[in-house]
Amino acid sequence: MTTPVQAPGGQQLAESAGRRAIWLSVAALAMTFMLPLAGLVMAVFALIAGIRALPILRGAGRSTGVAVGGIVVSSLSLMLSAGATAMQLYLMDEYSVYQECMRGAGTVAAKEACFSQFRDAAAAKLPPGVIDVLGSVQP
């Protein structure tokens, strides 16, 4: 005879909800730096998980710090990924030209010329001073 499977108790459910919120937010932040669009989607899921974890933690009498931390980190990654995605979409044509140039570049000097062309094209499209803030960040 087997014992029936027990559903997790209120304490376990609350702890897992808090952990889920923080882990999803950390994953969203990591994805933001690798693939901004995927980070944007993951940040939305993490934010929802953090918001849903708050009443569960309060109802179980647990600290809401983990869920609040998840909400803060996911909000940060949401802003970063939204900005990076918007910048990629805004500079899509310039970046396509840069990629084509890099495909044909066989030397280091040619690759540097491709980057210079990209930087000049991006500087012409962006407001003055933005390229100075970004420094020599390569796409």
Short mmCIF file of N, CA and C in Angstrom, two decimals:
data_model
loop_
_atom_site.label_atom_id
_atom_site.label_comp_id
_atom_site.label_asym_id
_atom_site.label_seq_id
_atom_site.Cartn_x
_atom_site.Cartn_y
_atom_site.Cartn_z
N MET A 1 0.84 -1.18 0.00
CA MET A 1 0.00 0.00 0.00
C MET A 1 0.88 1.24 0.00
N THR A 2 0.55 2.19 -0.84
CA THR A 2 1.35 3.42 -0.93
C THR A 2 0.60 4.57 -0.29
N THR A 3 1.37 5.51 0.17
CA THR A 3 0.75 6.71 0.75
C THR A 3 0.47 7.69 -0.38
N PRO A 4 -0.62 8.42 -0.26
CA PRO A 4 -0.94 9.39 -1.30
C PRO A 4 0.07 10.54 -1.30
N VAL A 5 0.25 11.12 -2.46
CA VAL A 5 1.17 12.23 -2.60
C VAL A 5 0.56 13.44 -1.92
N GLN A 6 1.35 14.06 -1.07
CA GLN A 6 0.90 15.23 -0.33
C GLN A 6 1.23 16.50 -1.12
N ALA A 7 0.29 17.38 -1.18
CA ALA A 7 0.55 18.68 -1.79
C ALA A 7 1.44 19.47 -0.84
N PRO A 8 2.32 20.29 -1.36
CA PRO A 8 3.19 21.05 -0.47
C PRO A 8 2.38 21.96 0.44
N GLY A 9 2.86 22.08 1.67
CA GLY A 9 2.18 22.92 2.65
C GLY A 9 2.35 24.39 2.34
N GLY A 10 1.72 25.20 3.15
CA GLY A 10 1.77 26.64 2.95
C GLY A 10 3.18 27.19 3.04
N GLN A 11 3.97 26.70 3.99
CA GLN A 11 5.35 27.18 4.16
C GLN A 11 6.20 26.81 2.94
N GLN A 12 6.06 25.57 2.48
CA GLN A 12 6.85 25.13 1.33
C GLN A 12 6.44 25.86 0.06
N LEU A 13 5.16 26.08 -0.10
CA LEU A 13 4.65 26.81 -1.26
C LEU A 13 5.17 28.24 -1.25
N ALA A 14 5.15 28.86 -0.08
CA ALA A 14 5.62 30.24 0.03
C ALA A 14 7.11 30.33 -0.26
N GLU A 15 7.89 29.41 0.29
CA GLU A 15 9.32 29.44 0.05
C GLU A 15 9.64 29.21 -1.42
N SER A 16 8.95 28.27 -2.04
CA SER A 16 9.22 28.00 -3.46
C SER A 16 8.79 29.18 -4.33
N ALA A 17 7.73 29.88 -3.97
CA ALA A 17 7.31 31.05 -4.74
C ALA A 17 8.34 32.16 -4.65
N GLY A 18 8.90 32.36 -3.47
CA GLY A 18 9.93 33.38 -3.31
C GLY A 18 11.20 33.02 -4.07
N ARG A 19 11.62 31.75 -3.97
CA ARG A 19 12.81 31.31 -4.70
C ARG A 19 12.60 31.41 -6.21
N ARG A 20 11.42 31.05 -6.67
CA ARG A 20 11.12 31.13 -8.10
C ARG A 20 11.24 32.57 -8.59
N ALA A 21 10.75 33.51 -7.81
CA ALA A 21 10.80 34.92 -8.20
C ALA A 21 12.23 35.41 -8.34
N ILE A 22 13.08 35.07 -7.36
CA ILE A 22 14.45 35.57 -7.41
C ILE A 22 15.25 34.87 -8.50
N TRP A 23 15.06 33.56 -8.69
CA TRP A 23 15.81 32.85 -9.72
C TRP A 23 15.41 33.29 -11.12
N LEU A 24 14.13 33.52 -11.33
CA LEU A 24 13.69 34.01 -12.64
C LEU A 24 14.25 35.40 -12.93
N SER A 25 14.32 36.24 -11.89
CA SER A 25 14.85 37.58 -12.10
C SER A 25 16.35 37.55 -12.39
N VAL A 26 17.09 36.67 -11.74
CA VAL A 26 18.52 36.53 -12.02
C VAL A 26 18.72 36.00 -13.44
N ALA A 27 17.90 35.04 -13.85
CA ALA A 27 17.97 34.51 -15.22
C ALA A 27 17.62 35.60 -16.23
N ALA A 28 16.67 36.43 -15.91
CA ALA A 28 16.30 37.53 -16.81
C ALA A 28 17.45 38.51 -16.96
N LEU A 29 18.14 38.80 -15.88
CA LEU A 29 19.27 39.72 -15.94
C LEU A 29 20.39 39.12 -16.79
N ALA A 30 20.65 37.84 -16.62
CA ALA A 30 21.69 37.19 -17.43
C ALA A 30 21.29 37.18 -18.91
N MET A 31 20.04 36.87 -19.19
CA MET A 31 19.58 36.84 -20.58
C MET A 31 19.62 38.23 -21.22
N THR A 32 19.44 39.26 -20.42
CA THR A 32 19.47 40.62 -20.93
C THR A 32 20.81 40.92 -21.57
N PHE A 33 21.89 40.43 -20.96
CA PHE A 33 23.22 40.71 -21.50
C PHE A 33 23.58 39.80 -22.67
N MET A 34 22.93 38.66 -22.78
CA MET A 34 23.22 37.75 -23.90
C MET A 34 22.30 38.02 -25.08
N LEU A 35 21.00 37.99 -24.83
CA LEU A 35 19.98 38.21 -25.86
C LEU A 35 18.93 39.16 -25.29
N PRO A 36 19.04 40.45 -25.58
CA PRO A 36 18.14 41.42 -24.95
C PRO A 36 16.65 41.13 -25.14
N LEU A 37 16.26 40.66 -26.31
CA LEU A 37 14.84 40.38 -26.52
C LEU A 37 14.37 39.22 -25.64
N ALA A 38 15.18 38.19 -25.51
CA ALA A 38 14.84 37.08 -24.62
C ALA A 38 14.85 37.54 -23.17
N GLY A 39 15.77 38.44 -22.82
CA GLY A 39 15.80 39.01 -21.48
C GLY A 39 14.55 39.81 -21.17
N LEU A 40 14.02 40.48 -22.20
CA LEU A 40 12.78 41.25 -22.03
C LEU A 40 11.62 40.32 -21.68
N VAL A 41 11.50 39.22 -22.40
CA VAL A 41 10.42 38.26 -22.14
C VAL A 41 10.59 37.63 -20.77
N MET A 42 11.83 37.22 -20.45
CA MET A 42 12.10 36.59 -19.16
C MET A 42 11.86 37.56 -18.01
N ALA A 43 12.17 38.83 -18.21
CA ALA A 43 11.95 39.83 -17.15
C ALA A 43 10.46 40.01 -16.86
N VAL A 44 9.64 39.94 -17.89
CA VAL A 44 8.20 40.05 -17.68
C VAL A 44 7.71 38.87 -16.84
N PHE A 45 8.17 37.65 -17.18
CA PHE A 45 7.79 36.47 -16.40
C PHE A 45 8.28 36.59 -14.96
N ALA A 46 9.50 37.07 -14.78
CA ALA A 46 10.06 37.21 -13.44
C ALA A 46 9.30 38.25 -12.62
N LEU A 47 8.91 39.33 -13.26
CA LEU A 47 8.13 40.36 -12.56
C LEU A 47 6.78 39.83 -12.13
N ILE A 48 6.13 39.08 -13.00
CA ILE A 48 4.84 38.48 -12.64
C ILE A 48 5.01 37.48 -11.50
N ALA A 49 6.07 36.67 -11.55
CA ALA A 49 6.31 35.69 -10.49
C ALA A 49 6.56 36.38 -9.16
N GLY A 50 7.31 37.49 -9.18
CA GLY A 50 7.56 38.23 -7.95
C GLY A 50 6.31 38.85 -7.37
N ILE A 51 5.48 39.41 -8.22
CA ILE A 51 4.24 40.04 -7.76
C ILE A 51 3.28 38.98 -7.20
N ARG A 52 3.22 37.83 -7.87
CA ARG A 52 2.35 36.74 -7.39
C ARG A 52 2.87 36.12 -6.10
N ALA A 53 4.18 36.18 -5.87
CA ALA A 53 4.76 35.59 -4.66
C ALA A 53 4.48 36.43 -3.41
N LEU A 54 4.28 37.72 -3.58
CA LEU A 54 4.06 38.59 -2.41
C LEU A 54 2.89 38.15 -1.53
N PRO A 55 1.66 37.99 -2.08
CA PRO A 55 0.56 37.58 -1.20
C PRO A 55 0.73 36.17 -0.64
N ILE A 56 1.40 35.30 -1.40
CA ILE A 56 1.62 33.94 -0.90
C ILE A 56 2.55 33.98 0.32
N LEU A 57 3.60 34.78 0.24
CA LEU A 57 4.53 34.90 1.36
C LEU A 57 3.87 35.58 2.56
N ARG A 58 3.11 36.63 2.30
CA ARG A 58 2.42 37.31 3.40
C ARG A 58 1.42 36.39 4.08
N GLY A 59 0.71 35.60 3.27
CA GLY A 59 -0.29 34.68 3.82
C GLY A 59 0.33 33.60 4.68
N ALA A 60 1.56 33.22 4.36
CA ALA A 60 2.24 32.18 5.14
C ALA A 60 3.03 32.77 6.30
N GLY A 61 2.99 34.09 6.43
CA GLY A 61 3.70 34.74 7.52
C GLY A 61 5.21 34.77 7.32
N ARG A 62 5.65 34.67 6.08
CA ARG A 62 7.07 34.66 5.75
C ARG A 62 7.52 36.06 5.33
N SER A 63 8.83 36.26 5.34
CA SER A 63 9.40 37.53 4.90
C SER A 63 9.22 37.67 3.39
N THR A 64 8.91 38.88 2.95
CA THR A 64 8.70 39.13 1.52
C THR A 64 9.97 39.65 0.85
N GLY A 65 11.08 39.63 1.55
CA GLY A 65 12.32 40.18 1.00
C GLY A 65 12.78 39.52 -0.28
N VAL A 66 12.64 38.21 -0.38
CA VAL A 66 13.07 37.50 -1.58
C VAL A 66 12.21 37.92 -2.77
N ALA A 67 10.91 38.02 -2.56
CA ALA A 67 10.02 38.42 -3.66
C ALA A 67 10.27 39.87 -4.06
N VAL A 68 10.48 40.75 -3.08
CA VAL A 68 10.76 42.15 -3.38
C VAL A 68 12.09 42.27 -4.12
N GLY A 69 13.08 41.49 -3.70
CA GLY A 69 14.35 41.48 -4.42
C GLY A 69 14.17 41.01 -5.85
N GLY A 70 13.35 39.98 -6.04
CA GLY A 70 13.06 39.51 -7.39
C GLY A 70 12.37 40.56 -8.23
N ILE A 71 11.46 41.30 -7.62
CA ILE A 71 10.75 42.37 -8.34
C ILE A 71 11.73 43.48 -8.74
N VAL A 72 12.63 43.84 -7.82
CA VAL A 72 13.60 44.90 -8.12
C VAL A 72 14.55 44.48 -9.24
N VAL A 73 15.10 43.27 -9.14
CA VAL A 73 16.05 42.79 -10.16
C VAL A 73 15.34 42.61 -11.50
N SER A 74 14.13 42.09 -11.49
CA SER A 74 13.42 41.91 -12.77
C SER A 74 13.02 43.25 -13.37
N SER A 75 12.70 44.23 -12.54
CA SER A 75 12.40 45.57 -13.07
C SER A 75 13.64 46.19 -13.71
N LEU A 76 14.79 46.01 -13.06
CA LEU A 76 16.04 46.50 -13.62
C LEU A 76 16.34 45.83 -14.95
N SER A 77 16.21 44.51 -15.00
CA SER A 77 16.48 43.82 -16.26
C SER A 77 15.44 44.15 -17.32
N LEU A 78 14.22 44.43 -16.91
CA LEU A 78 13.20 44.85 -17.87
C LEU A 78 13.59 46.18 -18.51
N MET A 79 14.05 47.12 -17.70
CA MET A 79 14.47 48.41 -18.25
C MET A 79 15.69 48.27 -19.15
N LEU A 80 16.69 47.51 -18.70
CA LEU A 80 17.89 47.32 -19.50
C LEU A 80 17.60 46.62 -20.82
N SER A 81 16.82 45.55 -20.76
CA SER A 81 16.54 44.81 -21.99
C SER A 81 15.64 45.60 -22.93
N ALA A 82 14.72 46.36 -22.39
CA ALA A 82 13.87 47.19 -23.25
C ALA A 82 14.71 48.26 -23.96
N GLY A 83 15.64 48.85 -23.23
CA GLY A 83 16.53 49.85 -23.84
C GLY A 83 17.43 49.25 -24.90
N ALA A 84 18.02 48.08 -24.59
CA ALA A 84 18.91 47.43 -25.55
C ALA A 84 18.15 46.96 -26.78
N THR A 85 16.96 46.43 -26.58
CA THR A 85 16.14 45.98 -27.72
C THR A 85 15.73 47.17 -28.58
N ALA A 86 15.34 48.26 -27.94
CA ALA A 86 14.97 49.46 -28.70
C ALA A 86 16.16 49.99 -29.49
N MET A 87 17.34 49.97 -28.88
CA MET A 87 18.54 50.45 -29.58
C MET A 87 18.87 49.54 -30.77
N GLN A 88 18.73 48.23 -30.58
CA GLN A 88 18.98 47.31 -31.69
C GLN A 88 18.01 47.52 -32.84
N LEU A 89 16.75 47.73 -32.51
CA LEU A 89 15.76 47.96 -33.55
C LEU A 89 15.99 49.29 -34.26
N TYR A 90 16.39 50.31 -33.49
CA TYR A 90 16.63 51.64 -34.05
C TYR A 90 17.83 51.63 -34.99
N LEU A 91 18.87 50.87 -34.64
CA LEU A 91 20.09 50.82 -35.45
C LEU A 91 20.17 49.56 -36.32
N MET A 92 19.04 48.97 -36.61
CA MET A 92 19.03 47.71 -37.36
C MET A 92 19.67 47.84 -38.74
N ASP A 93 19.37 48.89 -39.47
CA ASP A 93 19.93 49.06 -40.81
C ASP A 93 21.45 49.23 -40.75
N GLU A 94 21.92 50.05 -39.82
CA GLU A 94 23.36 50.27 -39.69
C GLU A 94 24.08 48.99 -39.28
N TYR A 95 23.45 48.22 -38.41
CA TYR A 95 24.07 46.98 -37.97
C TYR A 95 24.10 45.95 -39.09
N SER A 96 23.09 45.93 -39.93
CA SER A 96 23.08 45.01 -41.09
C SER A 96 24.22 45.34 -42.05
N VAL A 97 24.43 46.63 -42.30
CA VAL A 97 25.53 47.05 -43.16
C VAL A 97 26.86 46.65 -42.53
N TYR A 98 26.97 46.81 -41.21
CA TYR A 98 28.20 46.43 -40.49
C TYR A 98 28.47 44.93 -40.63
N GLN A 99 27.44 44.12 -40.48
CA GLN A 99 27.63 42.67 -40.61
C GLN A 99 28.06 42.29 -42.02
N GLU A 100 27.46 42.90 -43.02
CA GLU A 100 27.86 42.63 -44.41
C GLU A 100 29.32 43.04 -44.64
N CYS A 101 29.70 44.17 -44.09
CA CYS A 101 31.08 44.64 -44.24
C CYS A 101 32.04 43.66 -43.56
N MET A 102 31.68 43.17 -42.39
CA MET A 102 32.55 42.24 -41.65
C MET A 102 32.68 40.91 -42.38
N ARG A 103 31.65 40.49 -43.09
CA ARG A 103 31.74 39.24 -43.85
C ARG A 103 32.80 39.33 -44.95
N GLY A 104 32.92 40.50 -45.54
CA GLY A 104 33.89 40.69 -46.62
C GLY A 104 35.26 41.12 -46.14
N ALA A 105 35.38 41.47 -44.86
CA ALA A 105 36.66 41.95 -44.33
C ALA A 105 37.58 40.76 -44.05
N GLY A 106 38.75 40.79 -44.68
CA GLY A 106 39.69 39.69 -44.50
C GLY A 106 40.87 40.05 -43.61
N THR A 107 41.06 41.33 -43.36
CA THR A 107 42.20 41.75 -42.54
C THR A 107 41.71 42.52 -41.33
N VAL A 108 42.62 42.71 -40.40
CA VAL A 108 42.28 43.48 -39.20
C VAL A 108 41.98 44.92 -39.57
N ALA A 109 42.73 45.47 -40.50
CA ALA A 109 42.50 46.86 -40.94
C ALA A 109 41.11 47.00 -41.57
N ALA A 110 40.70 46.01 -42.35
CA ALA A 110 39.38 46.07 -42.97
C ALA A 110 38.28 45.98 -41.92
N LYS A 111 38.49 45.14 -40.90
CA LYS A 111 37.51 45.04 -39.82
C LYS A 111 37.42 46.33 -39.03
N GLU A 112 38.55 46.98 -38.81
CA GLU A 112 38.54 48.27 -38.12
C GLU A 112 37.83 49.33 -38.94
N ALA A 113 38.00 49.26 -40.26
CA ALA A 113 37.30 50.20 -41.15
C ALA A 113 35.79 49.97 -41.09
N CYS A 114 35.39 48.69 -41.02
CA CYS A 114 33.95 48.38 -40.89
C CYS A 114 33.39 48.97 -39.61
N PHE A 115 34.14 48.82 -38.52
CA PHE A 115 33.66 49.35 -37.24
C PHE A 115 33.60 50.88 -37.28
N SER A 116 34.58 51.51 -37.90
CA SER A 116 34.57 52.97 -38.00
C SER A 116 33.36 53.45 -38.79
N GLN A 117 33.04 52.74 -39.89
CA GLN A 117 31.86 53.10 -40.67
C GLN A 117 30.59 52.93 -39.84
N PHE A 118 30.51 51.84 -39.07
CA PHE A 118 29.34 51.62 -38.22
C PHE A 118 29.22 52.72 -37.17
N ARG A 119 30.33 53.04 -36.52
CA ARG A 119 30.31 54.07 -35.48
C ARG A 119 29.88 55.41 -36.06
N ASP A 120 30.40 55.76 -37.25
CA ASP A 120 30.02 57.03 -37.88
C ASP A 120 28.54 57.04 -38.26
N ALA A 121 28.04 55.93 -38.79
CA ALA A 121 26.62 55.85 -39.18
C ALA A 121 25.72 55.92 -37.95
N ALA A 122 26.12 55.25 -36.86
CA ALA A 122 25.33 55.29 -35.63
C ALA A 122 25.37 56.68 -35.02
N ALA A 123 26.53 57.33 -35.07
CA ALA A 123 26.66 58.68 -34.52
C ALA A 123 25.78 59.67 -35.29
N ALA A 124 25.66 59.45 -36.59
CA ALA A 124 24.81 60.34 -37.40
C ALA A 124 23.33 60.14 -37.07
N LYS A 125 22.96 58.94 -36.66
CA LYS A 125 21.55 58.66 -36.39
C LYS A 125 21.15 58.96 -34.95
N LEU A 126 22.09 58.83 -34.02
CA LEU A 126 21.80 59.05 -32.61
C LEU A 126 21.99 60.52 -32.24
N PRO A 127 21.41 60.95 -31.11
CA PRO A 127 21.62 62.33 -30.66
C PRO A 127 23.09 62.59 -30.34
N PRO A 128 23.52 63.84 -30.43
CA PRO A 128 24.93 64.15 -30.16
C PRO A 128 25.35 63.72 -28.74
N GLY A 129 26.53 63.16 -28.64
CA GLY A 129 27.08 62.78 -27.34
C GLY A 129 26.81 61.36 -26.91
N VAL A 130 25.88 60.66 -27.55
CA VAL A 130 25.56 59.29 -27.13
C VAL A 130 26.72 58.36 -27.41
N ILE A 131 27.36 58.52 -28.56
CA ILE A 131 28.50 57.68 -28.90
C ILE A 131 29.64 57.95 -27.93
N ASP A 132 29.81 59.20 -27.47
CA ASP A 132 30.86 59.49 -26.50
C ASP A 132 30.60 58.78 -25.18
N VAL A 133 29.34 58.67 -24.79
CA VAL A 133 28.97 57.97 -23.55
C VAL A 133 29.25 56.48 -23.68
N LEU A 134 28.92 55.92 -24.83
CA LEU A 134 29.13 54.49 -25.05
C LEU A 134 30.60 54.15 -25.22
N GLY A 135 31.42 55.11 -25.56
CA GLY A 135 32.84 54.86 -25.71
C GLY A 135 33.11 54.04 -26.94
N SER A 136 34.05 53.14 -26.80
CA SER A 136 34.44 52.32 -27.95
C SER A 136 33.82 50.93 -27.87
N VAL A 137 32.59 50.85 -27.43
CA VAL A 137 31.88 49.57 -27.36
C VAL A 137 31.64 49.08 -28.76
N GLN A 138 32.04 47.85 -29.03
CA GLN A 138 31.85 47.29 -30.35
C GLN A 138 30.58 46.48 -30.38
N PRO A 139 29.85 46.49 -31.50
CA PRO A 139 28.60 45.74 -31.60
C PRO A 139 28.84 44.25 -31.65
#
